């Protein structure tokens, strides 16, 4: 469903009946409600979708639900890494938008950043350097260290390009655009949103590219 929305398809695919190893048939919606790992995945996907399309209230609500279930489930592999990365970005966004006085959301973002930093050093620079830089940029944005944030956004864009993550190159440009927009530098934000649009189109995310195009027209 998320993929269809990204490419601009409005049709919602039908829910599937899933047959277990014991021959039992389960409705997709029932599994989402009853099995914690499936529920966690559903909350993450909804949180990711809301983050990508800048639906703040939905992103915050889904992030809260995600946190409430996270301790009940075990996860590993690439899905876990994606969750850490995007949950960090969502946390920094919520922290800024809610004027997070207790800094609980910013602390959650920082925790994700530290985990990704470790992966960049211990596991794969190729896969995690750009993600580390983008999380660091968002952290510096939250701390109002704007000069440091500017460099880190550019470094994240360059690292994404070098390591051929077109989607994350688009995302880094977009978040840099929001950074410059929120700090009152409209001309710079326009340039980064335009680059984000170009990269989202290259990736095939037509609806997201159109969203960035709309941002440039609204500045």
Short mmCIF file of C-alpha atoms in Angstrom, two decimals:
data_model
loop_
_atom_site.label_atom_id
_atom_site.label_comp_id
_atom_site.label_asym_id
_atom_site.label_seq_id
_atom_site.Cartn_x
_atom_site.Cartn_y
_atom_site.Cartn_z
CA UNK A 1 0.00 0.00 0.00
CA UNK A 2 2.84 2.33 0.87
CA UNK A 3 4.60 1.55 -2.41
CA UNK A 4 1.42 2.25 -4.37
CA UNK A 5 1.05 5.61 -2.67
CA UNK A 6 4.68 6.52 -3.39
CA UNK A 7 4.31 5.83 -7.10
CA UNK A 8 1.00 7.69 -7.28
CA UNK A 9 -1.47 4.81 -7.44
CA UNK A 10 -4.64 5.52 -5.48
CA UNK A 11 -6.11 2.02 -5.61
CA UNK A 12 -5.83 0.06 -2.37
CA UNK A 13 -5.03 -3.64 -2.85
CA UNK A 14 -7.44 -6.12 -1.26
CA UNK A 15 -6.53 -7.68 2.06
CA UNK A 16 -5.25 -11.23 1.82
CA UNK A 17 -6.24 -14.40 3.63
CA UNK A 18 -3.11 -16.03 5.04
CA UNK A 19 -2.84 -19.80 5.54
CA UNK A 20 -0.68 -20.97 8.44
CA UNK A 21 1.59 -24.04 8.51
CA UNK A 22 -1.27 -25.87 10.26
CA UNK A 23 -3.75 -25.10 7.49
CA UNK A 24 -5.65 -22.40 9.43
CA UNK A 25 -6.88 -19.39 7.45
CA UNK A 26 -6.38 -15.93 8.95
CA UNK A 27 -7.57 -12.57 7.76
CA UNK A 28 -4.79 -10.00 7.33
CA UNK A 29 -6.53 -7.51 9.64
CA UNK A 30 -6.84 -10.17 12.37
CA UNK A 31 -3.11 -10.85 12.26
CA UNK A 32 -2.30 -7.16 12.57
CA UNK A 33 -4.40 -6.91 15.72
CA UNK A 34 -3.37 -10.17 17.40
CA UNK A 35 0.32 -10.82 16.76
CA UNK A 36 2.70 -8.26 18.31
CA UNK A 37 5.48 -8.47 15.67
CA UNK A 38 2.92 -7.97 12.91
CA UNK A 39 1.32 -5.10 14.81
CA UNK A 40 4.74 -3.51 15.35
CA UNK A 41 5.50 -3.76 11.64
CA UNK A 42 2.14 -2.20 10.78
CA UNK A 43 2.73 0.73 13.15
CA UNK A 44 6.20 1.26 11.70
CA UNK A 45 4.93 1.25 8.11
CA UNK A 46 2.20 3.75 9.01
CA UNK A 47 4.74 5.89 10.85
CA UNK A 48 7.11 5.78 7.87
CA UNK A 49 4.33 6.69 5.46
CA UNK A 50 3.23 9.61 7.63
CA UNK A 51 6.82 10.82 7.91
CA UNK A 52 7.41 10.62 4.16
CA UNK A 53 4.22 12.56 3.40
CA UNK A 54 4.70 14.98 6.34
CA UNK A 55 1.53 13.98 8.20
CA UNK A 56 2.73 15.03 11.60
CA UNK A 57 -0.14 13.99 13.90
CA UNK A 58 -0.32 10.52 12.36
CA UNK A 59 3.45 10.10 12.57
CA UNK A 60 3.47 11.02 16.26
CA UNK A 61 0.55 8.71 17.08
CA UNK A 62 2.08 5.77 15.21
CA UNK A 63 5.47 6.41 16.82
CA UNK A 64 3.85 6.27 20.27
CA UNK A 65 2.18 2.96 19.39
CA UNK A 66 5.47 1.65 18.00
CA UNK A 67 7.24 2.46 21.28
CA UNK A 68 4.54 0.76 23.34
CA UNK A 69 5.08 -2.53 21.48
CA UNK A 70 8.79 -2.46 20.75
CA UNK A 71 9.81 -4.12 24.02
CA UNK A 72 7.40 -7.01 23.36
CA UNK A 73 8.98 -8.10 20.09
CA UNK A 74 12.28 -9.38 18.79
CA UNK A 75 13.63 -8.20 15.45
CA UNK A 76 16.80 -8.48 13.42
CA UNK A 77 18.25 -7.91 9.99
CA UNK A 78 17.72 -5.14 7.49
CA UNK A 79 14.15 -4.42 8.64
CA UNK A 80 15.46 -3.60 12.11
CA UNK A 81 18.09 -1.24 10.70
CA UNK A 82 15.49 0.61 8.63
CA UNK A 83 13.29 0.96 11.69
CA UNK A 84 16.13 2.38 13.76
CA UNK A 85 17.02 4.90 11.05
CA UNK A 86 13.52 6.15 10.30
CA UNK A 87 12.40 6.09 13.92
CA UNK A 88 15.37 8.35 14.68
CA UNK A 89 14.35 10.80 11.96
CA UNK A 90 10.73 10.77 13.13
CA UNK A 91 11.82 11.31 16.74
CA UNK A 92 13.90 14.37 15.88
CA UNK A 93 10.98 15.77 13.86
CA UNK A 94 8.53 15.25 16.73
CA UNK A 95 11.01 16.78 19.17
CA UNK A 96 11.25 19.96 17.10
CA UNK A 97 7.57 20.32 16.33
CA UNK A 98 6.37 19.74 19.90
CA UNK A 99 9.00 21.96 21.55
CA UNK A 100 10.01 18.83 23.48
CA UNK A 101 10.92 20.43 26.83
CA UNK A 102 11.81 17.12 28.48
CA UNK A 103 13.73 16.19 25.32
CA UNK A 104 12.37 12.63 25.41
CA UNK A 105 11.85 12.55 21.65
CA UNK A 106 15.21 14.10 20.91
CA UNK A 107 16.79 11.54 23.25
CA UNK A 108 15.08 8.76 21.26
CA UNK A 109 16.44 10.25 18.06
CA UNK A 110 19.92 10.44 19.58
CA UNK A 111 19.70 6.80 20.66
CA UNK A 112 18.89 5.76 17.09
CA UNK A 113 21.74 7.92 15.82
CA UNK A 114 24.25 6.20 18.14
CA UNK A 115 23.10 2.75 16.97
CA UNK A 116 23.49 3.71 13.30
CA UNK A 117 26.89 5.30 14.01
CA UNK A 118 28.05 1.98 15.46
CA UNK A 119 26.79 0.10 12.42
CA UNK A 120 28.70 2.49 10.13
CA UNK A 121 31.92 1.67 12.01
CA UNK A 122 31.45 -2.02 12.81
CA UNK A 123 29.28 -3.35 10.00
CA UNK A 124 29.26 -1.35 6.77
CA UNK A 125 30.37 2.18 5.98
CA UNK A 126 28.78 1.77 2.55
CA UNK A 127 25.31 1.09 3.98
CA UNK A 128 25.28 3.34 7.03
CA UNK A 129 27.54 6.36 6.54
CA UNK A 130 24.90 8.45 4.78
CA UNK A 131 22.27 7.50 7.35
CA UNK A 132 24.61 8.47 10.19
CA UNK A 133 25.26 11.87 8.62
CA UNK A 134 21.57 12.57 8.09
CA UNK A 135 20.69 11.68 11.69
CA UNK A 136 23.56 13.87 12.88
CA UNK A 137 22.25 16.74 10.75
CA UNK A 138 18.78 16.40 12.24
CA UNK A 139 20.25 16.30 15.75
CA UNK A 140 22.19 19.51 15.13
CA UNK A 141 19.05 21.12 13.70
CA UNK A 142 17.26 20.27 16.96
CA UNK A 143 20.15 21.76 18.95
CA UNK A 144 20.03 24.90 16.77
CA UNK A 145 23.63 24.38 15.70
CA UNK A 146 22.74 25.52 12.21
CA UNK A 147 26.23 25.82 10.75
CA UNK A 148 27.06 22.23 11.75
CA UNK A 149 23.69 21.05 10.43
CA UNK A 150 24.28 22.67 7.01
CA UNK A 151 27.53 20.78 6.51
CA UNK A 152 26.06 17.50 7.70
CA UNK A 153 23.07 17.72 5.34
CA UNK A 154 25.43 18.30 2.41
CA UNK A 155 27.67 15.45 3.57
CA UNK A 156 24.64 13.14 3.83
CA UNK A 157 23.59 14.05 0.29
CA UNK A 158 27.08 13.42 -1.08
CA UNK A 159 27.42 10.12 0.81
CA UNK A 160 24.03 8.93 -0.45
CA UNK A 161 25.06 9.79 -4.01
CA UNK A 162 28.46 8.10 -3.63
CA UNK A 163 26.93 4.92 -2.25
CA UNK A 164 24.07 4.92 -4.79
CA UNK A 165 21.11 5.30 -2.40
CA UNK A 166 18.93 7.41 -4.69
CA UNK A 167 15.96 7.34 -2.32
CA UNK A 168 18.07 8.53 0.60
CA UNK A 169 19.76 11.17 -1.54
CA UNK A 170 16.25 12.45 -2.27
CA UNK A 171 15.33 12.30 1.42
CA UNK A 172 18.49 14.11 2.54
CA UNK A 173 17.79 16.89 0.03
CA UNK A 174 14.20 17.12 1.21
CA UNK A 175 15.09 17.31 4.90
CA UNK A 176 17.72 19.94 4.09
CA UNK A 177 14.96 21.84 2.29
CA UNK A 178 12.77 21.75 5.40
CA UNK A 179 15.76 22.84 7.49
CA UNK A 180 16.35 25.92 5.34
CA UNK A 181 12.62 26.66 5.12
CA UNK A 182 12.18 26.48 8.89
CA UNK A 183 15.20 28.73 9.44
CA UNK A 184 13.91 31.38 7.03
CA UNK A 185 16.21 30.80 4.04
CA UNK A 186 13.69 30.36 1.26
CA UNK A 187 16.09 30.48 -1.69
CA UNK A 188 18.20 27.65 -0.33
CA UNK A 189 15.16 25.57 0.59
CA UNK A 190 13.89 25.91 -2.98
CA UNK A 191 17.14 24.52 -4.37
CA UNK A 192 17.13 21.48 -2.07
CA UNK A 193 13.43 20.71 -2.64
CA UNK A 194 14.03 20.87 -6.40
CA UNK A 195 16.91 18.41 -6.09
CA UNK A 196 14.72 16.16 -3.92
CA UNK A 197 12.00 16.20 -6.57
CA UNK A 198 14.49 15.23 -9.26
CA UNK A 199 15.85 12.32 -7.22
CA UNK A 200 12.42 11.03 -6.18
CA UNK A 201 11.44 10.95 -9.86
CA UNK A 202 14.64 9.09 -10.69
CA UNK A 203 13.73 6.55 -7.99
CA UNK A 204 10.20 6.19 -9.36
CA UNK A 205 8.35 7.76 -6.42
CA UNK A 206 6.12 9.96 -8.58
CA UNK A 207 3.70 11.03 -5.84
CA UNK A 208 6.54 12.01 -3.54
CA UNK A 209 8.22 13.94 -6.36
CA UNK A 210 4.94 15.76 -6.98
CA UNK A 211 4.76 16.56 -3.27
CA UNK A 212 8.23 18.17 -3.41
CA UNK A 213 7.23 20.04 -6.57
CA UNK A 214 4.21 21.41 -4.70
CA UNK A 215 6.54 22.58 -1.91
CA UNK A 216 8.66 24.52 -4.40
CA UNK A 217 5.55 26.20 -5.83
CA UNK A 218 4.34 27.16 -2.35
CA UNK A 219 7.59 28.93 -1.32
#
